[in-house]
PDB file of C-alpha atoms in Angstrom:
ATOM      1  CA  MET A   1      -0.174   0.245  -0.003  1.00  0.00           C
ATOM      2  CA  ALA A   2       1.080   3.573  -0.499  1.00  0.00           C
ATOM      3  CA  CYS A   3       2.345   5.898   1.926  1.00  0.00           C
ATOM      4  CA  CYS A   4      -0.260   8.275   2.802  1.00  0.00           C
ATOM      5  CA  HIS A   5       1.264  12.088   3.541  1.00  0.00           C
ATOM      6  CA  SER A   6      -1.788  13.749   4.256  1.00  0.00           C
ATOM      7  CA  ILE A   7      -4.565  11.544   6.257  1.00  0.00           C
ATOM      8  CA  SER A   8      -7.296  13.022   8.157  1.00  0.00           C
ATOM      9  CA  GLN A   9      -8.045  12.401  12.007  1.00  0.00           C
ATOM     10  CA  GLU A  10     -10.828  10.009  11.301  1.00  0.00           C
ATOM     11  CA  SER A  11      -9.884   8.744   8.330  1.00  0.00           C
ATOM     12  CA  GLU A  12      -6.308   7.672  10.336  1.00  0.00           C
ATOM     13  CA  PHE A  13      -8.585   5.968  12.747  1.00  0.00           C
ATOM     14  CA  LEU A  14     -10.535   4.189  11.273  1.00  0.00           C
ATOM     15  CA  LEU A  15      -7.073   2.885   9.217  1.00  0.00           C
ATOM     16  CA  MET A  16      -5.550   1.859  12.676  1.00  0.00           C
ATOM     17  CA  SER A  17      -8.900  -0.303  14.087  1.00  0.00           C
ATOM     18  CA  SER A  18      -9.852  -1.836  10.952  1.00  0.00           C
ATOM     19  CA  PHE A  19      -8.696  -5.249  10.056  1.00  0.00           C
ATOM     20  CA  SER A  20      -9.369  -7.708   7.570  1.00  0.00           C
ATOM     21  CA  VAL A  21      -8.324 -11.369   7.305  1.00  0.00           C
ATOM     22  CA  GLY A  22      -5.237 -12.083   5.914  1.00  0.00           C
ATOM     23  CA  VAL A  23      -4.537  -8.496   5.780  1.00  0.00           C
ATOM     24  CA  GLN A  24      -1.861  -6.614   8.177  1.00  0.00           C
ATOM     25  CA  LEU A  25      -2.824  -4.486  10.494  1.00  0.00           C
ATOM     26  CA  SER A  26      -3.323  -0.938   8.921  1.00  0.00           C
ATOM     27  CA  ALA A  27      -1.084   0.461  11.653  1.00  0.00           C
ATOM     28  CA  ARG A  28       1.640  -0.586   9.292  1.00  0.00           C
ATOM     29  CA  ILE A  29       0.366   2.508   7.466  1.00  0.00           C
ATOM     30  CA  VAL A  30       1.763   4.464  10.523  1.00  0.00           C
ATOM     31  CA  SER A  31       5.158   4.220   9.927  1.00  0.00           C
ATOM     32  CA  CYS A  32       5.088   5.850   6.297  1.00  0.00           C
ATOM     33  CA  ALA A  33       2.942   8.644   7.496  1.00  0.00           C
ATOM     34  CA  LYS A  34       4.609  11.819   8.212  1.00  0.00           C
ATOM     35  CA  ARG A  35       1.934  12.502  11.113  1.00  0.00           C
ATOM     36  CA  VAL A  36       0.644  10.652  13.590  1.00  0.00           C
ATOM     37  CA  SER A  37      -2.771  11.794  15.375  1.00  0.00           C
ATOM     38  CA  LYS A  38      -3.103  11.389  18.805  1.00  0.00           C
ATOM     39  CA  ALA A  39      -6.078   9.076  17.942  1.00  0.00           C
ATOM     40  CA  GLN A  40      -3.839   6.873  15.953  1.00  0.00           C
ATOM     41  CA  ILE A  41      -0.968   6.471  19.178  1.00  0.00           C
ATOM     42  CA  THR A  42      -4.137   5.987  21.087  1.00  0.00           C
ATOM     43  CA  SER A  43      -5.317   2.965  18.710  1.00  0.00           C
ATOM     44  CA  LEU A  44      -2.095   1.105  19.068  1.00  0.00           C
ATOM     45  CA  SER A  45      -2.146   2.117  22.875  1.00  0.00           C
ATOM     46  CA  ALA A  46      -5.313   0.554  23.467  1.00  0.00           C
ATOM     47  CA  TRP A  47      -4.375  -3.248  21.453  1.00  0.00           C
ATOM     48  CA  ASN A  48      -0.977  -2.784  23.766  1.00  0.00           C
ATOM     49  CA  TRP A  49      -3.213  -2.310  26.852  1.00  0.00           C
ATOM     50  CA  ALA A  50      -5.048  -5.259  26.035  1.00  0.00           C
ATOM     51  CA  THR A  51      -2.927  -7.937  25.366  1.00  0.00           C
ATOM     52  CA  SER A  52      -0.963  -7.058  28.248  1.00  0.00           C
ATOM     53  CA  MET A  53      -3.839  -7.734  30.510  1.00  0.00           C
ATOM     54  CA  PHE A  54      -3.361 -11.094  28.597  1.00  0.00           C
ATOM     55  CA  ARG A  55       0.151 -11.403  29.230  1.00  0.00           C
ATOM     56  CA  LEU A  56       0.350 -11.712  25.232  1.00  0.00           C
ATOM     57  CA  PRO A  57       2.927 -10.213  23.279  1.00  0.00           C
ATOM     58  CA  PHE A  58       2.103  -7.403  20.782  1.00  0.00           C
ATOM     59  CA  ASP A  59       3.163  -6.799  17.210  1.00  0.00           C
ATOM     60  CA  PRO A  60       1.316  -3.455  15.694  1.00  0.00           C
ATOM     61  CA  GLY A  61       1.755  -5.505  11.947  1.00  0.00           C
ATOM     62  CA  MET A  62       0.265  -9.170  13.048  1.00  0.00           C
ATOM     63  CA  PRO A  63      -2.902 -10.410  10.562  1.00  0.00           C
ATOM     64  CA  LEU A  64      -6.272 -10.324  12.454  1.00  0.00           C
ATOM     65  CA  VAL A  65      -6.036 -14.231  11.498  1.00  0.00           C
ATOM     66  CA  ASP A  66      -3.461 -14.366  14.744  1.00  0.00           C
ATOM     67  CA  LEU A  67      -5.607 -12.911  17.008  1.00  0.00           C
ATOM     68  CA  PHE A  68      -7.976 -15.786  17.074  1.00  0.00           C
ATOM     69  CA  GLY A  69      -4.952 -18.590  16.511  1.00  0.00           C
ATOM     70  CA  ASP A  70      -4.342 -21.309  19.093  1.00  0.00           C
ATOM     71  CA  TYR A  71      -0.855 -21.088  18.522  1.00  0.00           C
ATOM     72  CA  TYR A  72      -0.711 -16.724  19.684  1.00  0.00           C
ATOM     73  CA  THR A  73      -3.224 -17.586  22.142  1.00  0.00           C
ATOM     74  CA  ALA A  74      -1.467 -21.153  23.167  1.00  0.00           C
ATOM     75  CA  THR A  75      -0.445 -19.961  26.960  1.00  0.00           C
ATOM     76  CA  LEU A  76      -4.163 -19.000  27.669  1.00  0.00           C
ATOM     77  CA  SER A  77      -6.542 -21.218  29.560  1.00  0.00           C
ATOM     78  CA  VAL A  78     -10.024 -22.291  28.249  1.00  0.00           C
ATOM     79  CA  SER A  79     -11.661 -19.023  30.284  1.00  0.00           C
ATOM     80  CA  SER A  80      -8.908 -16.536  29.579  1.00  0.00           C
ATOM     81  CA  LYS A  81      -9.081 -17.438  25.671  1.00  0.00           C
ATOM     82  CA  LEU A  82     -12.698 -16.935  25.659  1.00  0.00           C
ATOM     83  CA  LEU A  83     -12.650 -13.540  27.296  1.00  0.00           C
ATOM     84  CA  TRP A  84     -10.196 -12.844  25.062  1.00  0.00           C
ATOM     85  CA  TYR A  85     -12.325 -13.267  22.345  1.00  0.00           C
ATOM     86  CA  ILE A  86     -15.128 -10.936  24.163  1.00  0.00           C
ATOM     87  CA  LEU A  87     -12.751  -8.239  24.582  1.00  0.00           C
ATOM     88  CA  ILE A  88     -11.447  -7.894  21.096  1.00  0.00           C
ATOM     89  CA  CYS A  89     -15.398  -7.999  19.801  1.00  0.00           C
ATOM     90  CA  ASN A  90     -15.636  -5.052  22.400  1.00  0.00           C
ATOM     91  CA  LEU A  91     -12.283  -3.100  21.714  1.00  0.00           C
ATOM     92  CA  PHE A  92     -13.215  -3.367  17.180  1.00  0.00           C
ATOM     93  CA  TRP A  93     -16.675  -1.852  17.812  1.00  0.00           C
ATOM     94  CA  SER A  94     -15.069   0.842  20.376  1.00  0.00           C
ATOM     95  CA  LEU A  95     -12.720   2.063  18.179  1.00  0.00           C
ATOM     96  CA  TRP A  96     -15.588   2.178  15.422  1.00  0.00           C
ATOM     97  CA  MET A  97     -18.071   3.947  17.366  1.00  0.00           C
ATOM     98  CA  GLU A  98     -15.075   6.198  18.285  1.00  0.00           C
ATOM     99  CA  ARG A  99     -14.006   6.634  15.026  1.00  0.00           C
ATOM    100  CA  ASN A 100     -17.610   7.570  13.862  1.00  0.00           C
ATOM    101  CA  ARG A 101     -17.693   9.934  16.743  1.00  0.00           C
ATOM    102  CA  LEU A 102     -14.377  12.126  15.818  1.00  0.00           C
ATOM    103  CA  LYS A 103     -15.962  12.033  11.854  1.00  0.00           C
ATOM    104  CA  HIS A 104     -19.508  13.429  12.849  1.00  0.00           C
ATOM    105  CA  ASP A 105     -18.588  15.708  15.717  1.00  0.00           C
ATOM    106  CA  VAL A 106     -16.542  18.415  16.468  1.00  0.00           C
ATOM    107  CA  ASP A 107     -14.879  16.704  19.105  1.00  0.00           C
ATOM    108  CA  GLU A 108     -11.060  15.390  20.497  1.00  0.00           C
ATOM    109  CA  PHE A 109      -9.889  11.907  21.334  1.00  0.00           C
ATOM    110  CA  LYS A 110     -10.498  11.604  25.043  1.00  0.00           C
ATOM    111  CA  GLU A 111      -7.996   8.371  25.663  1.00  0.00           C
ATOM    112  CA  VAL A 112      -9.576   8.014  29.207  1.00  0.00           C
ATOM    113  CA  LEU A 113     -13.151   8.363  28.811  1.00  0.00           C
ATOM    114  CA  PHE A 114     -12.558   5.755  25.835  1.00  0.00           C
ATOM    115  CA  LYS A 115     -11.686   3.090  28.412  1.00  0.00           C
ATOM    116  CA  GLN A 116     -13.733   4.045  30.569  1.00  0.00           C
ATOM    117  CA  LYS A 117     -16.438   3.043  28.172  1.00  0.00           C
ATOM    118  CA  LEU A 118     -14.419   0.016  26.832  1.00  0.00           C
ATOM    119  CA  ILE A 119     -14.071  -1.365  30.082  1.00  0.00           C
ATOM    120  CA  LEU A 120     -17.698  -0.992  30.841  1.00  0.00           C
ATOM    121  CA  ALA A 121     -18.741  -2.452  27.794  1.00  0.00           C
ATOM    122  CA  LEU A 122     -16.437  -5.686  28.417  1.00  0.00           C
ATOM    123  CA  LYS A 123     -17.710  -5.959  32.008  1.00  0.00           C
ATOM    124  CA  GLU A 124     -21.195  -6.182  30.493  1.00  0.00           C
ATOM    125  CA  SER A 125     -20.155  -8.755  28.021  1.00  0.00           C
ATOM    126  CA  GLY A 126     -17.917 -10.804  30.289  1.00  0.00           C
ATOM    127  CA  SER A 127     -20.972 -10.997  32.849  1.00  0.00           C
ATOM    128  CA  LEU A 128     -22.780 -12.889  30.289  1.00  0.00           C
ATOM    129  CA  ALA A 129     -20.003 -15.741  30.484  1.00  0.00           C
ATOM    130  CA  PHE A 130     -18.440 -15.295  33.805  1.00  0.00           C
ATOM    131  CA  VAL A 131     -19.377 -14.957  37.669  1.00  0.00           C
ATOM    132  CA  SER A 132     -18.855 -12.222  39.826  1.00  0.00           C
ATOM    133  CA  THR A 133     -15.924 -12.465  42.494  1.00  0.00           C
ATOM    134  CA  PRO A 134     -14.288 -10.129  44.892  1.00  0.00           C
ATOM    135  CA  ASN A 135     -11.343 -12.537  45.592  1.00  0.00           C
ATOM    136  CA  PRO A 136      -7.879 -11.316  43.352  1.00  0.00           C
ATOM    137  CA  GLN A 137      -7.723 -13.373  40.686  1.00  0.00           C
ATOM    138  CA  SER A 138      -4.054 -14.630  38.678  1.00  0.00           C
ATOM    139  CA  THR A 139      -4.742 -12.892  35.155  1.00  0.00           C
ATOM    140  CA  PRO A 140      -4.911  -9.205  35.575  1.00  0.00           C
ATOM    141  CA  ILE A 141      -8.307  -8.513  33.108  1.00  0.00           C
ATOM    142  CA  PHE A 142     -10.077 -10.956  35.398  1.00  0.00           C
ATOM    143  CA  ASP A 143      -8.688  -9.182  38.440  1.00  0.00           C
ATOM    144  CA  LEU A 144      -9.910  -5.782  37.169  1.00  0.00           C
ATOM    145  CA  LEU A 145     -13.378  -6.855  35.849  1.00  0.00           C
ATOM    146  CA  GLY A 146     -14.011  -8.790  38.937  1.00  0.00           C
ATOM    147  CA  LEU A 147     -14.769 -11.850  37.587  1.00  0.00           C
ATOM    148  CA  SER A 148     -14.020 -15.045  38.363  1.00  0.00           C
ATOM    149  CA  LEU A 149     -10.748 -17.316  36.297  1.00  0.00           C
ATOM    150  CA  LEU A 150     -12.479 -20.543  37.166  1.00  0.00           C
ATOM    151  CA  ARG A 151     -15.959 -20.646  37.252  1.00  0.00           C
ATOM    152  CA  PRO A 152     -17.453 -19.776  34.013  1.00  0.00           C
ATOM    153  CA  THR A 153     -21.097 -19.815  34.260  1.00  0.00           C
ATOM    154  CA  ALA A 154     -23.261 -22.130  32.314  1.00  0.00           C
ATOM    155  CA  PRO A 155     -25.355 -21.576  29.823  1.00  0.00           C
ATOM    156  CA  ARG A 156     -29.192 -20.315  31.138  1.00  0.00           C
ATOM    157  CA  VAL A 157     -32.213 -19.424  29.967  1.00  0.00           C
ATOM    158  CA  VAL A 158     -33.886 -15.833  31.127  1.00  0.00           C
ATOM    159  CA  HIS A 159     -37.504 -15.500  30.849  1.00  0.00           C
ATOM    160  CA  VAL A 160     -37.816 -11.652  30.004  1.00  0.00           C
ATOM    161  CA  LEU A 161     -41.452 -10.500  31.507  1.00  0.00           C
ATOM    162  CA  TRP A 162     -42.123  -6.862  31.434  1.00  0.00           C
ATOM    163  CA  GLN A 163     -43.632  -6.260  34.867  1.00  0.00           C
ATOM    164  CA  PRO A 164     -46.201  -3.555  35.835  1.00  0.00           C
ATOM    165  CA  PRO A 165     -45.325  -0.767  38.490  1.00  0.00           C
ATOM    166  CA  PRO A 166     -46.699  -0.606  41.879  1.00  0.00           C
ATOM    167  CA  THR A 167     -49.698   1.535  42.854  1.00  0.00           C
ATOM    168  CA  HIS A 168     -49.879   4.739  41.786  1.00  0.00           C
ATOM    169  CA  TRP A 169     -46.696   4.846  40.121  1.00  0.00           C
ATOM    170  CA  VAL A 170     -46.126   5.071  36.015  1.00  0.00           C
ATOM    171  CA  LYS A 171     -43.440   2.977  34.257  1.00  0.00           C
ATOM    172  CA  VAL A 172     -42.068   4.583  31.220  1.00  0.00           C
ATOM    173  CA  ASN A 173     -39.861   2.283  28.794  1.00  0.00           C
ATOM    174  CA  THR A 174     -37.830   3.776  26.483  1.00  0.00           C
ATOM    175  CA  ASP A 175     -35.071   2.877  23.468  1.00  0.00           C
ATOM    176  CA  GLY A 176     -33.191   4.904  20.442  1.00  0.00           C
ATOM    177  CA  SER A 177     -32.594   3.155  17.201  1.00  0.00           C
ATOM    178  CA  PHE A 178     -29.287   4.600  15.517  1.00  0.00           C
ATOM    179  CA  CYS A 179     -28.471   3.464  11.337  1.00  0.00           C
ATOM    180  CA  ASP A 180     -26.784   6.673  10.507  1.00  0.00           C
ATOM    181  CA  GLN A 181     -27.175  10.644  10.939  1.00  0.00           C
ATOM    182  CA  ALA A 182     -30.076  10.636   8.668  1.00  0.00           C
ATOM    183  CA  HIS A 183     -31.971   7.722  10.156  1.00  0.00           C
ATOM    184  CA  SER A 184     -32.283   7.708  13.950  1.00  0.00           C
ATOM    185  CA  GLY A 185     -34.700   8.141  16.211  1.00  0.00           C
ATOM    186  CA  TYR A 186     -36.237   7.505  20.030  1.00  0.00           C
ATOM    187  CA  GLY A 187     -39.568   6.508  21.532  1.00  0.00           C
ATOM    188  CA  GLY A 188     -41.443   5.340  25.015  1.00  0.00           C
ATOM    189  CA  ILE A 189     -44.510   4.193  25.967  1.00  0.00           C
ATOM    190  CA  PHE A 190     -46.388   5.217  29.146  1.00  0.00           C
ATOM    191  CA  ARG A 191     -48.255   2.559  31.338  1.00  0.00           C
ATOM    192  CA  ASN A 192     -49.676   2.344  34.943  1.00  0.00           C
ATOM    193  CA  HIS A 193     -50.044  -0.189  37.742  1.00  0.00           C
ATOM    194  CA  LYS A 194     -52.856  -1.900  35.584  1.00  0.00           C
ATOM    195  CA  ALA A 195     -50.507  -1.747  32.346  1.00  0.00           C
ATOM    196  CA  SER A 196     -53.019   0.183  31.087  1.00  0.00           C
ATOM    197  CA  PHE A 197     -51.728   2.633  28.418  1.00  0.00           C
ATOM    198  CA  LEU A 198     -51.322   6.063  28.871  1.00  0.00           C
ATOM    199  CA  GLY A 199     -49.336   7.366  26.168  1.00  0.00           C
ATOM    200  CA  ALA A 200     -46.795   7.066  23.499  1.00  0.00           C
ATOM    201  CA  PHE A 201     -44.105   8.859  21.629  1.00  0.00           C
ATOM    202  CA  ALA A 202     -41.605   8.671  19.020  1.00  0.00           C
ATOM    203  CA  ALA A 203     -39.868  11.000  17.073  1.00  0.00           C
ATOM    204  CA  ARG A 204     -36.852  11.793  14.552  1.00  0.00           C
ATOM    205  CA  ALA A 205     -33.285  12.586  15.725  1.00  0.00           C
ATOM    206  CA  HIS A 206     -29.932  13.568  14.266  1.00  0.00           C
ATOM    207  CA  VAL A 207     -27.283  11.763  15.997  1.00  0.00           C
ATOM    208  CA  SER A 208     -24.102  10.182  16.041  1.00  0.00           C
ATOM    209  CA  SER A 209     -24.837   7.080  17.966  1.00  0.00           C
ATOM    210  CA  ALA A 210     -27.457   4.839  18.843  1.00  0.00           C
ATOM    211  CA  ILE A 211     -26.645   6.078  23.022  1.00  0.00           C
ATOM    212  CA  ASP A 212     -27.293   9.472  22.143  1.00  0.00           C
ATOM    213  CA  ALA A 213     -30.700   8.735  20.688  1.00  0.00           C
ATOM    214  CA  GLU A 214     -31.402   6.672  24.044  1.00  0.00           C
ATOM    215  CA  MET A 215     -30.475   9.975  26.144  1.00  0.00           C
ATOM    216  CA  LEU A 216     -33.097  11.677  23.911  1.00  0.00           C
ATOM    217  CA  ALA A 217     -35.249   9.190  24.519  1.00  0.00           C
ATOM    218  CA  VAL A 218     -35.145   9.554  28.811  1.00  0.00           C
ATOM    219  CA  ILE A 219     -34.970  13.460  27.946  1.00  0.00           C
ATOM    220  CA  GLU A 220     -37.912  13.466  26.090  1.00  0.00           C
ATOM    221  CA  THR A 221     -39.295  11.184  28.922  1.00  0.00           C
ATOM    222  CA  VAL A 222     -38.964  13.370  32.344  1.00  0.00           C
ATOM    223  CA  HIS A 223     -40.378  16.067  30.169  1.00  0.00           C
ATOM    224  CA  ILE A 224     -43.898  14.925  29.423  1.00  0.00           C
ATOM    225  CA  ALA A 225     -43.810  13.324  32.830  1.00  0.00           C
ATOM    226  CA  TRP A 226     -43.548  16.454  34.390  1.00  0.00           C
ATOM    227  CA  ALA A 227     -45.775  18.016  32.157  1.00  0.00           C
ATOM    228  CA  ASN A 228     -48.464  15.336  33.181  1.00  0.00           C
ATOM    229  CA  GLN A 229     -47.863  15.606  37.181  1.00  0.00           C
ATOM    230  CA  TRP A 230     -46.607  11.583  36.824  1.00  0.00           C
ATOM    231  CA  HIS A 231     -44.019  12.107  39.897  1.00  0.00           C
ATOM    232  CA  ASN A 232     -44.025   8.581  40.548  1.00  0.00           C
ATOM    233  CA  LEU A 233     -42.077   7.439  37.179  1.00  0.00           C
ATOM    234  CA  TRP A 234     -40.457   4.053  36.817  1.00  0.00           C
ATOM    235  CA  LEU A 235     -38.033   4.483  34.001  1.00  0.00           C
ATOM    236  CA  GLU A 236     -36.906   0.975  32.735  1.00  0.00           C
ATOM    237  CA  VAL A 237     -33.885   1.083  29.437  1.00  0.00           C
ATOM    238  CA  ASP A 238     -32.272  -1.732  27.988  1.00  0.00           C
ATOM    239  CA  SER A 239     -28.471  -0.207  28.286  1.00  0.00           C
ATOM    240  CA  LEU A 240     -26.571  -0.719  31.033  1.00  0.00           C
ATOM    241  CA  LEU A 241     -24.023   1.883  29.988  1.00  0.00           C
ATOM    242  CA  LEU A 242     -27.848   4.504  30.209  1.00  0.00           C
ATOM    243  CA  LEU A 243     -27.812   3.570  33.588  1.00  0.00           C
ATOM    244  CA  THR A 244     -24.198   4.773  34.353  1.00  0.00           C
ATOM    245  CA  TYR A 245     -25.118   8.432  33.143  1.00  0.00           C
ATOM    246  CA  PHE A 246     -27.286   8.917  35.603  1.00  0.00           C
ATOM    247  CA  ASN A 247     -24.511   8.852  37.892  1.00  0.00           C
ATOM    248  CA  VAL A 248     -21.379  10.106  36.290  1.00  0.00           C
ATOM    249  CA  LEU A 249     -21.898  13.137  34.446  1.00  0.00           C
ATOM    250  CA  LEU A 250     -18.508  13.465  32.851  1.00  0.00           C
ATOM    251  CA  SER A 251     -19.155  10.603  30.418  1.00  0.00           C
ATOM    252  CA  ILE A 252     -21.655  11.840  28.543  1.00  0.00           C
ATOM    253  CA  PRO A 253     -21.171  13.312  25.328  1.00  0.00           C
ATOM    254  CA  TRP A 254     -20.788  16.654  25.541  1.00  0.00           C
ATOM    255  CA  LEU A 255     -23.346  18.002  23.030  1.00  0.00           C
ATOM    256  CA  LEU A 256     -26.285  16.665  25.041  1.00  0.00           C
ATOM    257  CA  ARG A 257     -24.805  17.218  28.681  1.00  0.00           C
ATOM    258  CA  ILE A 258     -26.446  20.475  29.324  1.00  0.00           C
ATOM    259  CA  ALA A 259     -29.975  19.106  27.806  1.00  0.00           C
ATOM    260  CA  TRP A 260     -28.736  16.060  30.115  1.00  0.00           C
ATOM    261  CA  GLY A 261     -28.447  17.847  32.995  1.00  0.00           C
ATOM    262  CA  ASN A 262     -30.970  20.047  33.187  1.00  0.00           C
ATOM    263  CA  CYS A 263     -33.079  17.004  32.574  1.00  0.00           C
ATOM    264  CA  MET A 264     -31.435  15.435  35.968  1.00  0.00           C
ATOM    265  CA  HIS A 265     -32.354  18.877  37.631  1.00  0.00           C
ATOM    266  CA  THR A 266     -36.057  17.804  36.761  1.00  0.00           C
ATOM    267  CA  ALA A 267     -35.827  14.234  37.648  1.00  0.00           C
ATOM    268  CA  ARG A 268     -34.671  15.170  41.152  1.00  0.00           C
ATOM    269  CA  GLN A 269     -37.828  17.308  41.966  1.00  0.00           C
ATOM    270  CA  MET A 270     -39.484  13.645  41.482  1.00  0.00           C
ATOM    271  CA  ASN A 271     -39.927  10.726  42.464  1.00  0.00           C
ATOM    272  CA  VAL A 272     -37.807   8.437  39.666  1.00  0.00           C
ATOM    273  CA  HIS A 273     -36.749   4.782  39.723  1.00  0.00           C
ATOM    274  CA  ILE A 274     -34.688   3.537  37.150  1.00  0.00           C
ATOM    275  CA  SER A 275     -33.819  -0.125  36.063  1.00  0.00           C
ATOM    276  CA  HIS A 276     -32.362  -2.260  33.356  1.00  0.00           C
ATOM    277  CA  ILE A 277     -34.605  -4.849  31.407  1.00  0.00           C
ATOM    278  CA  TYR A 278     -33.604  -7.149  28.393  1.00  0.00           C
ATOM    279  CA  ARG A 279     -34.125  -5.549  24.919  1.00  0.00           C
ATOM    280  CA  GLU A 280     -36.802  -8.788  24.437  1.00  0.00           C
ATOM    281  CA  GLY A 281     -38.944  -7.250  27.079  1.00  0.00           C
ATOM    282  CA  ASN A 282     -38.545  -3.580  25.693  1.00  0.00           C
ATOM    283  CA  SER A 283     -40.100  -4.443  22.270  1.00  0.00           C
ATOM    284  CA  VAL A 284     -42.908  -1.820  22.292  1.00  0.00           C
ATOM    285  CA  ALA A 285     -39.922   0.695  22.891  1.00  0.00           C
ATOM    286  CA  ASP A 286     -38.124  -0.487  20.174  1.00  0.00           C
ATOM    287  CA  LYS A 287     -40.469  -0.710  17.751  1.00  0.00           C
ATOM    288  CA  LEU A 288     -41.380   2.977  18.559  1.00  0.00           C
ATOM    289  CA  ALA A 289     -37.628   4.267  18.354  1.00  0.00           C
ATOM    290  CA  ASN A 290     -37.817   2.783  14.628  1.00  0.00           C
ATOM    291  CA  TYR A 291     -40.641   4.388  13.808  1.00  0.00           C
ATOM    292  CA  GLY A 292     -39.133   7.659  14.768  1.00  0.00           C
ATOM    293  CA  THR A 293     -35.925   7.038  12.420  1.00  0.00           C
ATOM    294  CA  ASN A 294     -38.447   7.749   9.581  1.00  0.00           C
ATOM    295  CA  SER A 295     -40.988   9.564  10.799  1.00  0.00           C
ATOM    296  CA  GLU A 296     -41.233  13.659  10.607  1.00  0.00           C
ATOM    297  CA  GLY A 297     -41.229  15.563  13.727  1.00  0.00           C
ATOM    298  CA  PHE A 298     -42.497  13.993  16.758  1.00  0.00           C
ATOM    299  CA  SER A 299     -45.675  11.749  17.455  1.00  0.00           C
ATOM    300  CA  TRP A 300     -47.581  11.589  20.721  1.00  0.00           C
ATOM    301  CA  TRP A 301     -50.358   9.020  20.710  1.00  0.00           C
ATOM    302  CA  ASP A 302     -52.824   9.978  23.640  1.00  0.00           C
ATOM    303  CA  SER A 303     -54.839   7.045  26.175  1.00  0.00           C
TER     304      SER A 303
END
């Protein structure tokens, strides 16, 4: 591949975070580029960190197939190998989402925030295969995530069923949908303790990620609940990352930080309970969010 002498930051990041079987890591392009962006350096740092957590060697020029190969992972136990595969998938996804954010938002690369989001996503994924433990583990990554190296959980079937809220409470299920900036939306549905329909909404959004669309759904939800004097509000979402935004303001994308702060100010004047539900139990909100992607303006359905 020819040397690249002028590459935009987002394009460099895409090169750094894209792999294909049989093709060496695009990081080799960096060696012939005149400028190395911070995004590139941090991308390499992320892969170096990931391999070090498993005590694996790191070579920026290795093909993708080697990351999954038995020779490269020969030193890993069965449990470590499974978590390694989970980490690779999460790291690819996180790099790709960060590349899109850099492309569509006028913002800089935040290494600390990127690693926080990656670890949070890895904890969520890892908890599906491993059980939590407070005891120190011999492998750094298991110790960091608080997961047991020796006790992978057996596959289990979880019966997902929507449950009504207590008496005098209103439960709202929300969701966001993202295809691209021109096709994004959000929605939500309000129901009472008898599971009776109180109202639903859907709207089109112009955002750069699914989590941004889900945040807009929550902001709209609190606004509607306050206007209708539904002050005992049970908010149910299918994103664990969104739940953390209720406690860690600094993790919130800056474009929505003011709107989110105003939303939280209103929520503190209400009795708000927040919980997580699996996507299978949030299907109505998902349909509303998908409807919003192709709608014009804001739609409200009354009881």
